[in-house]
mmCIF file of C-alpha atoms and ligand atoms in Angstrom:
data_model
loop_
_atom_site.group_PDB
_atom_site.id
_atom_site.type_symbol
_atom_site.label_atom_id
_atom_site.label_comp_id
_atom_site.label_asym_id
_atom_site.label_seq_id
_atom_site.Cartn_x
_atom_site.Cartn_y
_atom_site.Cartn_z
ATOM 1 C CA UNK A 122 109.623 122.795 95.650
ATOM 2 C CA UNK A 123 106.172 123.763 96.647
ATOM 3 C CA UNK A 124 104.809 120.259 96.770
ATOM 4 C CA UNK A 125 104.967 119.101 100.527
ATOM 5 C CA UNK A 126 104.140 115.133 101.829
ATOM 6 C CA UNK A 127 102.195 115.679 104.526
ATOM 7 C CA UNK A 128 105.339 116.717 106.569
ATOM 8 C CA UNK A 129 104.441 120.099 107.051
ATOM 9 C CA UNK A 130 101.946 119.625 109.174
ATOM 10 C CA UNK A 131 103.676 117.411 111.196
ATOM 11 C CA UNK A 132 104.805 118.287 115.020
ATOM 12 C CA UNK A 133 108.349 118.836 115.620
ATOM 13 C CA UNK A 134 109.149 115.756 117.486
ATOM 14 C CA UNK A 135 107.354 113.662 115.184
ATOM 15 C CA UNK A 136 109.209 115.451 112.097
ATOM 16 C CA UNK A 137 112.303 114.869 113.693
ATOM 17 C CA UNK A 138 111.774 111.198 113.885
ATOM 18 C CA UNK A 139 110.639 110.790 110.768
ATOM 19 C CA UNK A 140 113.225 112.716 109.335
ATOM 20 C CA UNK A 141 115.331 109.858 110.914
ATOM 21 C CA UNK A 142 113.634 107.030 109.982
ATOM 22 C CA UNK A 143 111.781 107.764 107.230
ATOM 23 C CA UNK A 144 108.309 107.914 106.794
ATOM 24 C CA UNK A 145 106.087 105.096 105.328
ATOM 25 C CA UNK A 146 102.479 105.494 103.646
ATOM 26 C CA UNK A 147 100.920 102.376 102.132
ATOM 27 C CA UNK A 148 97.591 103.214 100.083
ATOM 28 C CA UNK A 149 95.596 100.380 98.760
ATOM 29 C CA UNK A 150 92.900 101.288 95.625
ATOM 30 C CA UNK A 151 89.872 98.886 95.452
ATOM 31 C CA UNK A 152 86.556 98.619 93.281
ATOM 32 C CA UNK A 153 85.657 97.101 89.988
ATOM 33 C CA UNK A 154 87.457 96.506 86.796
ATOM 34 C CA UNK A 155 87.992 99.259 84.492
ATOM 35 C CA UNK A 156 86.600 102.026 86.626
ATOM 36 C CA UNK A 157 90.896 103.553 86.316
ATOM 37 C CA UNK A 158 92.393 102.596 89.160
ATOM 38 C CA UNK A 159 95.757 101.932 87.929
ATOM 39 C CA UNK A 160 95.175 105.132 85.718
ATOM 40 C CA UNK A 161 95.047 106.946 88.497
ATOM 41 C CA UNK A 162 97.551 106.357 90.832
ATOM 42 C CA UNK A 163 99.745 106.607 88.165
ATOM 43 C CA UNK A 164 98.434 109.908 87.971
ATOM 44 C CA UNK A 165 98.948 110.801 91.372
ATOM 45 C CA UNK A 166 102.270 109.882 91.606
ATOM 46 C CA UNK A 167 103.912 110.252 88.494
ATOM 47 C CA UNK A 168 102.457 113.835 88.239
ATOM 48 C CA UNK A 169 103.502 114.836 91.514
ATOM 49 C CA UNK A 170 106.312 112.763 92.951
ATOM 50 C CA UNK A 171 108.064 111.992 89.917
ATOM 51 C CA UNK A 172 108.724 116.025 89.149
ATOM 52 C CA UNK A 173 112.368 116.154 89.170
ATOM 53 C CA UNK A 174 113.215 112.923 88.589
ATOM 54 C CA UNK A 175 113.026 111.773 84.696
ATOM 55 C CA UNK A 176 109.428 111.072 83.556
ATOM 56 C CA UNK A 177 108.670 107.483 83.387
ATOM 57 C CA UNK A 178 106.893 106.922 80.016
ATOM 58 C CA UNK A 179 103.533 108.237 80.370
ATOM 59 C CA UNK A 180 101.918 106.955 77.356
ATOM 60 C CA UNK A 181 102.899 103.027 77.849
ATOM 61 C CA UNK A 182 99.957 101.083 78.637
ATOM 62 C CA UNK A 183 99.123 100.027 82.241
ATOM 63 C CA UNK A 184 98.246 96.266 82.001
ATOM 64 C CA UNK A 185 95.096 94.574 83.392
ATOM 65 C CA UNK A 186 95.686 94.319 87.143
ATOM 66 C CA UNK A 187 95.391 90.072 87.859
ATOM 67 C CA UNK A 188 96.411 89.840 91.123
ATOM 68 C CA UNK A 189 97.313 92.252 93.977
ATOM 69 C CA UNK A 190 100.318 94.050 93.453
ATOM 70 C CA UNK A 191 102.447 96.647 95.286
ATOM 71 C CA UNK A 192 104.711 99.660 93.712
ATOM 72 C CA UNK A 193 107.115 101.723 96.258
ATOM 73 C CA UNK A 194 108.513 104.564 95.592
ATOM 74 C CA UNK A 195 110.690 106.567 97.693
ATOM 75 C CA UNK A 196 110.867 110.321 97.458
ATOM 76 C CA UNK A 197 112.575 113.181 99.612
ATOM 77 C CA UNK A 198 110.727 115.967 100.846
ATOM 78 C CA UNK A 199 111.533 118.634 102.794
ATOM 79 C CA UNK A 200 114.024 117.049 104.042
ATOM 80 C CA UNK A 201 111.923 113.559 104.988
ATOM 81 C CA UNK A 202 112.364 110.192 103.404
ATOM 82 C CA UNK A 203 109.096 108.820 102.325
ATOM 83 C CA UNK A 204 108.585 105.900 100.966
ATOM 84 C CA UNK A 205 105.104 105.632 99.578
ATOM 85 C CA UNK A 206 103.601 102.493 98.637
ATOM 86 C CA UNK A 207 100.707 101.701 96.616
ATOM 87 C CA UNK A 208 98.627 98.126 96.757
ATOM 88 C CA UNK A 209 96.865 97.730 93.684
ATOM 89 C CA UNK A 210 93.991 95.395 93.558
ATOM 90 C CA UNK A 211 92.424 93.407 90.549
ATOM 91 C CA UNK A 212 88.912 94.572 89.978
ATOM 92 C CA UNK A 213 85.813 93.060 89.799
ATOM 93 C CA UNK A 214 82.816 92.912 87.595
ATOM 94 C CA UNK A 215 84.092 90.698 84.836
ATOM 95 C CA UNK A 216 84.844 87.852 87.030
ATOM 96 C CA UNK A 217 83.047 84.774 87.422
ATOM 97 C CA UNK A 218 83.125 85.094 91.224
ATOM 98 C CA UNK A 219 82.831 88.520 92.426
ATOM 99 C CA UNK A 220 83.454 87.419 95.991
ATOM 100 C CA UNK A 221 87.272 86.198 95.050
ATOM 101 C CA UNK A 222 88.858 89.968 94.747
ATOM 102 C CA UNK A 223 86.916 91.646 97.692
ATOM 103 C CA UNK A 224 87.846 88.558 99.726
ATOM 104 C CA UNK A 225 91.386 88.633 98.661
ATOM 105 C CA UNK A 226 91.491 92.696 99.503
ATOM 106 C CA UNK A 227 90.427 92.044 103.087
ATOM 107 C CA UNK A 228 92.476 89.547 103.475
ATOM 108 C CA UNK A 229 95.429 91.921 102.452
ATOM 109 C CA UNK A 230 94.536 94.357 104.677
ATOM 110 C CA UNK A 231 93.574 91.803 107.721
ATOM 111 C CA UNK A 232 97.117 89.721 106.993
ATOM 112 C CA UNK A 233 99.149 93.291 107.479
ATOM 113 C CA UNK A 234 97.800 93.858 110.941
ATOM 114 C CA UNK A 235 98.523 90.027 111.541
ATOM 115 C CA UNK A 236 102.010 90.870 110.418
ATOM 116 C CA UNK A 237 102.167 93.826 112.790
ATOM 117 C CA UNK A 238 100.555 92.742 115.435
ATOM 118 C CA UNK A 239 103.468 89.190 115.552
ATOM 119 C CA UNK A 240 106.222 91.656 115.334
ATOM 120 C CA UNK A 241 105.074 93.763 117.992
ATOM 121 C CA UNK A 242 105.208 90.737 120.405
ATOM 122 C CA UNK A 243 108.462 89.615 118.954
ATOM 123 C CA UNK A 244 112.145 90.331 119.927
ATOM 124 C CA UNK A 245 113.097 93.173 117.756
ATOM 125 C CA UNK A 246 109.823 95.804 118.411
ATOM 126 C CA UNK A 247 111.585 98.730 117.849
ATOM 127 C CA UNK A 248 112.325 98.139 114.116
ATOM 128 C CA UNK A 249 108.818 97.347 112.311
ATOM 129 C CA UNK A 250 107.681 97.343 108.916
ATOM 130 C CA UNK A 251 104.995 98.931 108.619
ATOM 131 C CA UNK A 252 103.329 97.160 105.682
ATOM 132 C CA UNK A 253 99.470 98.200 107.513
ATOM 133 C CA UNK A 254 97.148 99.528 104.698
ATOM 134 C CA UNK A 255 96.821 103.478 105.936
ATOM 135 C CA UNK A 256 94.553 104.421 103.483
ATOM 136 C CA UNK A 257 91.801 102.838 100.692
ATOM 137 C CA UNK A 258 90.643 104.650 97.693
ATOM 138 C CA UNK A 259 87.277 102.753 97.028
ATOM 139 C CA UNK A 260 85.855 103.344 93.121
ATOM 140 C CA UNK A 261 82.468 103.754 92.586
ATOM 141 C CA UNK A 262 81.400 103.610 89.481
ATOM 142 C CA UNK A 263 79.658 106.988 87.491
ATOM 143 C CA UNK A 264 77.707 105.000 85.499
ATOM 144 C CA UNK A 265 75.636 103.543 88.318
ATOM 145 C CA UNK A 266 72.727 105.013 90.128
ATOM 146 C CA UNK A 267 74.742 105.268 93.322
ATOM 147 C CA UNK A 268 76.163 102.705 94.828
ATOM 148 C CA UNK A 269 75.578 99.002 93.998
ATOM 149 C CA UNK A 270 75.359 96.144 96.385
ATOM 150 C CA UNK A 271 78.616 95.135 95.711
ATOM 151 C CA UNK A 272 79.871 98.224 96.757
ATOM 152 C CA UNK A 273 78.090 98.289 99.883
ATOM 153 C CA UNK A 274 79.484 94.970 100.675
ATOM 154 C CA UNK A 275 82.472 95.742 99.544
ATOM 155 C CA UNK A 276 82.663 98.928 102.068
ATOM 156 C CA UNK A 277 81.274 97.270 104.999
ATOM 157 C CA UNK A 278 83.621 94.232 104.778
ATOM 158 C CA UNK A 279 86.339 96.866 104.594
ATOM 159 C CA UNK A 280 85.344 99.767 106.821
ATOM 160 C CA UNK A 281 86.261 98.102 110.422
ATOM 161 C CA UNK A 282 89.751 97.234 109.103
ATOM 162 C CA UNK A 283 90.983 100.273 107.161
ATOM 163 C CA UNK A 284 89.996 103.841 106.343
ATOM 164 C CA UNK A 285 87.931 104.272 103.357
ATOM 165 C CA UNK A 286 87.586 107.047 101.322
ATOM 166 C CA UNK A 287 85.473 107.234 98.308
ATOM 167 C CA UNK A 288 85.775 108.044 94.819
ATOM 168 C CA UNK A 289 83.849 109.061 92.207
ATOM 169 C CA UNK A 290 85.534 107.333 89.034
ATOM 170 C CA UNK A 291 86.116 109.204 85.265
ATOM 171 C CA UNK A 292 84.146 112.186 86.644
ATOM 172 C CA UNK A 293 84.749 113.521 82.859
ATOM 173 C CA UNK A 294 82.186 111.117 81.927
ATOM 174 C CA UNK A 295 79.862 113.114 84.400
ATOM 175 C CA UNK A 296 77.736 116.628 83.820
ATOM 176 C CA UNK A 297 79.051 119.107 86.901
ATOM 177 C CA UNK A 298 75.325 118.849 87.747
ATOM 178 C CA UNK A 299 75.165 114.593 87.568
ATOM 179 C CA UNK A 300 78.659 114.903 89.682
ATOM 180 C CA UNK A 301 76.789 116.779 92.821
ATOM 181 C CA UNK A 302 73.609 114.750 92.749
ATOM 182 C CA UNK A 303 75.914 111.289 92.325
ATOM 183 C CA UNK A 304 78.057 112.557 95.128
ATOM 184 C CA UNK A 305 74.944 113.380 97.123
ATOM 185 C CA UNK A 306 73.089 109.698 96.562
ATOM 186 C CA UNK A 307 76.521 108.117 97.483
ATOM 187 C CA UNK A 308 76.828 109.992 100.767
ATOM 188 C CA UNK A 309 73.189 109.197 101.580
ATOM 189 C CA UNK A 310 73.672 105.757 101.133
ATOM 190 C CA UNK A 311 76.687 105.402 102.991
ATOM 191 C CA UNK A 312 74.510 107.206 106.059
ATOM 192 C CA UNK A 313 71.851 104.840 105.080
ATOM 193 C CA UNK A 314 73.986 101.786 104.883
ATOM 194 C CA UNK A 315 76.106 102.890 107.780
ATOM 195 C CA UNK A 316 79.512 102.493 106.018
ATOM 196 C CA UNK A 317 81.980 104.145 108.144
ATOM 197 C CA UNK A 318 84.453 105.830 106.112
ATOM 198 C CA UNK A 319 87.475 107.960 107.147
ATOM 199 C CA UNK A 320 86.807 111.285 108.876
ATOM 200 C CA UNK A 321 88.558 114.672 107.858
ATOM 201 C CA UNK A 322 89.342 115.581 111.252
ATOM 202 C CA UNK A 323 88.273 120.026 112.238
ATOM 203 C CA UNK A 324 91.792 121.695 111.441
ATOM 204 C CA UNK A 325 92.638 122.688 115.164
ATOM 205 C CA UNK A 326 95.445 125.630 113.624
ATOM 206 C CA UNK A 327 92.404 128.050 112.397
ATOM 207 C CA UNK A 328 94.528 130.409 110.721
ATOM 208 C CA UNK A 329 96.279 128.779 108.029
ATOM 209 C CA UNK A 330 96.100 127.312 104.929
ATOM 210 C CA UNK A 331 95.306 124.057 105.667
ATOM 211 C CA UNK A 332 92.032 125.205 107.000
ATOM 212 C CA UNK A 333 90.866 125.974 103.542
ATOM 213 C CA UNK A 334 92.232 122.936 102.370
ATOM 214 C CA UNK A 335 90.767 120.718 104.802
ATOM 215 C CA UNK A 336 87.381 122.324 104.234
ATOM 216 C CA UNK A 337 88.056 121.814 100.293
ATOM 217 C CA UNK A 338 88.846 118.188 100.940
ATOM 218 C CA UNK A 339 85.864 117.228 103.357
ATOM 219 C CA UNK A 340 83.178 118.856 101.200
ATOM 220 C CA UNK A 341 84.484 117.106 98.393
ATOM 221 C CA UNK A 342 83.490 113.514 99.243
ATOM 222 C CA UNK A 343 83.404 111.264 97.477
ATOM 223 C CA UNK A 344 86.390 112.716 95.835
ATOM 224 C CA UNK A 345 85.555 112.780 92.115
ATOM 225 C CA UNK A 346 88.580 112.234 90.069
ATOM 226 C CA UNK A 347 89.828 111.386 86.256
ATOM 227 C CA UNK A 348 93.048 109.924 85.174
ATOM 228 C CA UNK A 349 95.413 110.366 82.509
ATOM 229 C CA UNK A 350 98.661 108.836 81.188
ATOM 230 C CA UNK A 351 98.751 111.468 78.953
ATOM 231 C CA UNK A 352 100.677 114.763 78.726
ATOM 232 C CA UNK A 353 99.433 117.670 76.429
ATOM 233 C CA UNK A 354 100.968 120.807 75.629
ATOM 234 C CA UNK A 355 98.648 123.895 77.009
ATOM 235 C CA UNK A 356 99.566 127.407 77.163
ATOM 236 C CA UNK A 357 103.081 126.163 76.908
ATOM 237 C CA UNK A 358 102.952 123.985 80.365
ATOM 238 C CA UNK A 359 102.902 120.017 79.731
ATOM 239 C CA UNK A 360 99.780 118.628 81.716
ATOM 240 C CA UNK A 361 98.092 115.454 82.015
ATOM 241 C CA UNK A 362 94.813 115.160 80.179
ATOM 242 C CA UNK A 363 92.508 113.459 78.750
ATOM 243 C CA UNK A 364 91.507 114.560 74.881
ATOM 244 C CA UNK A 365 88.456 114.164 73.375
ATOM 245 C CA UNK A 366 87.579 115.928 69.826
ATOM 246 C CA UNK A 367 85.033 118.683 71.310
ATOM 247 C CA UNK A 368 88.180 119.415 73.888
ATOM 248 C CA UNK A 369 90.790 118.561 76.696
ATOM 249 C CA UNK A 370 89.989 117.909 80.344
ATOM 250 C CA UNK A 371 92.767 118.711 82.347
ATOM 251 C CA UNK A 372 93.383 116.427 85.234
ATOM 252 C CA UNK A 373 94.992 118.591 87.782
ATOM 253 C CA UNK A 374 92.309 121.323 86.703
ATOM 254 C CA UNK A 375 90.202 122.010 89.999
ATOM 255 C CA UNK A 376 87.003 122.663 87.724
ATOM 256 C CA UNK A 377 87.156 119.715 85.785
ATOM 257 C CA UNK A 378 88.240 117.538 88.977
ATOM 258 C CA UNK A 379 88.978 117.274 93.037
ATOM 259 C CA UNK A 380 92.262 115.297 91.891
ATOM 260 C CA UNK A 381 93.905 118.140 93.396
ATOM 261 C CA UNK A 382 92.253 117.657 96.630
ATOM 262 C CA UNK A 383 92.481 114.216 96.557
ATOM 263 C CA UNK A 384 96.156 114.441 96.078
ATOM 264 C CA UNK A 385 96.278 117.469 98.950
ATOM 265 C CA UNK A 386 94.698 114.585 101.311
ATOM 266 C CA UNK A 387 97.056 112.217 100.801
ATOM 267 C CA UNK A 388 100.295 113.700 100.735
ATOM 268 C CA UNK A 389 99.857 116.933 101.989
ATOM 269 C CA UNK A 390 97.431 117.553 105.269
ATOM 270 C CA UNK A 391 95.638 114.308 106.074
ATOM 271 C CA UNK A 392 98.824 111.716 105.670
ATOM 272 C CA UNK A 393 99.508 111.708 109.788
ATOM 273 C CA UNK A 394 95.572 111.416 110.358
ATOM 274 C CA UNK A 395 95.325 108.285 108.391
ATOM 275 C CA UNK A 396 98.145 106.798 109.755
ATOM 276 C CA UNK A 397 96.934 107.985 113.170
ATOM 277 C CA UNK A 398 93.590 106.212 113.028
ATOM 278 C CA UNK A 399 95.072 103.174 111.200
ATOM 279 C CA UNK A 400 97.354 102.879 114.433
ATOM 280 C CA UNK A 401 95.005 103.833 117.272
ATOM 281 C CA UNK A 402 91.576 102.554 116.314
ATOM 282 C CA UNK A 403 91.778 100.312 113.676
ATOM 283 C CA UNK A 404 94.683 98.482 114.507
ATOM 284 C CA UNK A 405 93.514 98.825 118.555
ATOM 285 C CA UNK A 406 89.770 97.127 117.299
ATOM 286 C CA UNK A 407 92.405 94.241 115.111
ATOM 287 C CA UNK A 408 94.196 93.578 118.568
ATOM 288 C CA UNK A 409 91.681 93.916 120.536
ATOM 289 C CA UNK A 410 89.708 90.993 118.512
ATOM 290 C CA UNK A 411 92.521 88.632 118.787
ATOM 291 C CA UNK A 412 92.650 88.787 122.000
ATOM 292 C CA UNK A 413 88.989 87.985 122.945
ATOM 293 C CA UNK A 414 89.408 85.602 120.078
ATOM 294 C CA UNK A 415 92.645 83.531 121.777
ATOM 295 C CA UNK A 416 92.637 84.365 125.682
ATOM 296 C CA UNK A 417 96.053 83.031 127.185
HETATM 297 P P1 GDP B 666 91.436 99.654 86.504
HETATM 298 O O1 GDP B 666 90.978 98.339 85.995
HETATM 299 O O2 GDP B 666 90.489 100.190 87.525
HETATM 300 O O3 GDP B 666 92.840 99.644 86.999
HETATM 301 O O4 GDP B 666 91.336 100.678 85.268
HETATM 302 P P2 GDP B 666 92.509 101.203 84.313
HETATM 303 O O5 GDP B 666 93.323 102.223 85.007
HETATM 304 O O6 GDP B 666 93.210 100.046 83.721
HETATM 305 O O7 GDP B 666 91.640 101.973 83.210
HETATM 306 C C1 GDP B 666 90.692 101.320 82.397
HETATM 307 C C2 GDP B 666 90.366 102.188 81.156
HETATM 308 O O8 GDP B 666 89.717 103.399 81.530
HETATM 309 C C3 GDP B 666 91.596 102.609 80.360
HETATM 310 O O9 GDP B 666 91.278 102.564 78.988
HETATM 311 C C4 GDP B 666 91.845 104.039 80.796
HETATM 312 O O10 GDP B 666 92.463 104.815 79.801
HETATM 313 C C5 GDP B 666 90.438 104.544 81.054
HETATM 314 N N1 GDP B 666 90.399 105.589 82.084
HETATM 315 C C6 GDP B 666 91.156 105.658 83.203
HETATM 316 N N2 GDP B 666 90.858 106.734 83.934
HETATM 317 C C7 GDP B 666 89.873 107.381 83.263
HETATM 318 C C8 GDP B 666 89.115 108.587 83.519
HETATM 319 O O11 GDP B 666 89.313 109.289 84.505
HETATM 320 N N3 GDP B 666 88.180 108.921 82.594
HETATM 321 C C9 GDP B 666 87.939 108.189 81.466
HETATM 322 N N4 GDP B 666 87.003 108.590 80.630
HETATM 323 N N5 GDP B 666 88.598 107.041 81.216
HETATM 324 C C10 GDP B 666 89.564 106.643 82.091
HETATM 325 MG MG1 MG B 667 94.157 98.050 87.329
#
């Protein structure tokens, strides 16, 4: 298959211990209500990971998310076990109290480093779950006028304790030309507002393909994406679209989307990055806390 997880880029010595244990990537999606979150990572995964396997009915209906919920699914590639895992949160907008589902998202993310951070002290270290959120999609809305204050909230309440990266939701709804001046208020607000979101780290293997991809990826933030639980017949390939009477928008089309590059990020060249600052700075800053916190 030409798909790769992120494994190809890996170092031999990690590859060969992942090969052993398996490899774990937990991705949490966060924003308001609506804006296709579920959508989406359906997208993303049944699209890609589900290939070979049989396809999962595509047009049943993804129900209203209430409460946070989590989805695993295990794949093989290239010879690694992954086991992907996706944290679903309930939007807001439409509830009373906004402050309920980004308080219950942090506290996700915080309780996973808590969970971590016991086992690490405990007896049997060298066989933790890793249940730490690696990665956040946050969706931002293409209907505002850049982000709102709940979003900036939102972002800042998140960005100490997990990477962030943004995305522009239902880009179809969106003029190529309203897509790069909404992409270019968000990213001036999040300068503004000093959200901290996650860093494409420079490629250091110049040469390559991954270069190019990289480069794609970073100069696509805030990834602008569009969802689809539906397949259409084109040119005699079955794709995931979206139809509308004046035409179809393809999902996995580069010019009508950066799903592509979103899904590249993830599971392709930017897995062992996330994971690497989850590990080393965020989960350093969560420990690091706790211990100024409760001195012994
Ligand atoms: P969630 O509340 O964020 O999880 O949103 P859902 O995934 O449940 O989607 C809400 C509605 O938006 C559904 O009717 C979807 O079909 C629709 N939707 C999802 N993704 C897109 C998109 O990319 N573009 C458009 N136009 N509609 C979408
Ligand atoms: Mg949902």
């Amino acid at each position: 298959s030409e798909e790769y997880v992120g494994v190809v880029t890996l170092p031999n010595q990690v590859r060969q211990k992942a090969v052993k244990k398996g490899f774990v990537f937990n991705l949490m999606v966060v924003g308001e209500s609506g804006l296709g979150k579920s959508t989406l990572v359906n997208s993303l995964f049944l699209t890609n990971l589900y290939t070979d396997r049989c396809m999962p009915d595509v047009s049943e209906k993804i129900a209203r998310t209430v409460s946070i919920t989590k989805s695993t699914v295990d794949i093989v590639e290239e010879g690694v076990n992954l086991r992907l895992t996706v944290i679903d949160t309930p939007g807001f907008g439409d509830a009373i109290n906004n402050n309920d589902s980004w308080r219950a998202a942090v506290h996700y993310v915080d309780q996973q480093m808590e969970k971590y951070r016991r086992d690490e002290i405990g007896l049997n270290r060298k066989n933790i779950r890793d249940n730490r959120v690696h990665c956040c999609l946050y969706f931002i809305s293409p209907h505002g006028h850049g982000l709102r204050p709940i979003d900036v909230n939102f972002m800042k309440a998140l960005d100490q304790r997990v990477n962030i990266v943004p995305v522009l939701a239902k880009a179809d709804s969106l003029t190529p030309k309203e897509t790069r001046n909404m992409k270019a208020k968000i990213l001036t607000e999040i300068d503004q507002y000093k959200i901290k979101i996650f860093q494409v780290p420079d490629c250091d293997h110049n040469n390559d393909p991954f270069r190019q991809q990289d480069l794609e990826v970073k100069r696509s933030i805030p990834i602008a994406v569009i969802g689809s639980n539906t397949v259409v017949e084109r040119d005699g390939r079955r794709v995931r679209a979206r139809a509308y009477p004046w035409g179809i928008v393809e999902v996995e089309n580069p010019s009508h989307s950066d799903f592509v590059h979103l899904r590249n990020m993830l599971i392709r060249t930017n897995m062992q990055d996330l994971k690497h600052t989850t590990h080393h700075v965020l989960y350093e800053n969560y420990r690091i806390n706790c211990l100024c916190k409760n001195p012994c």
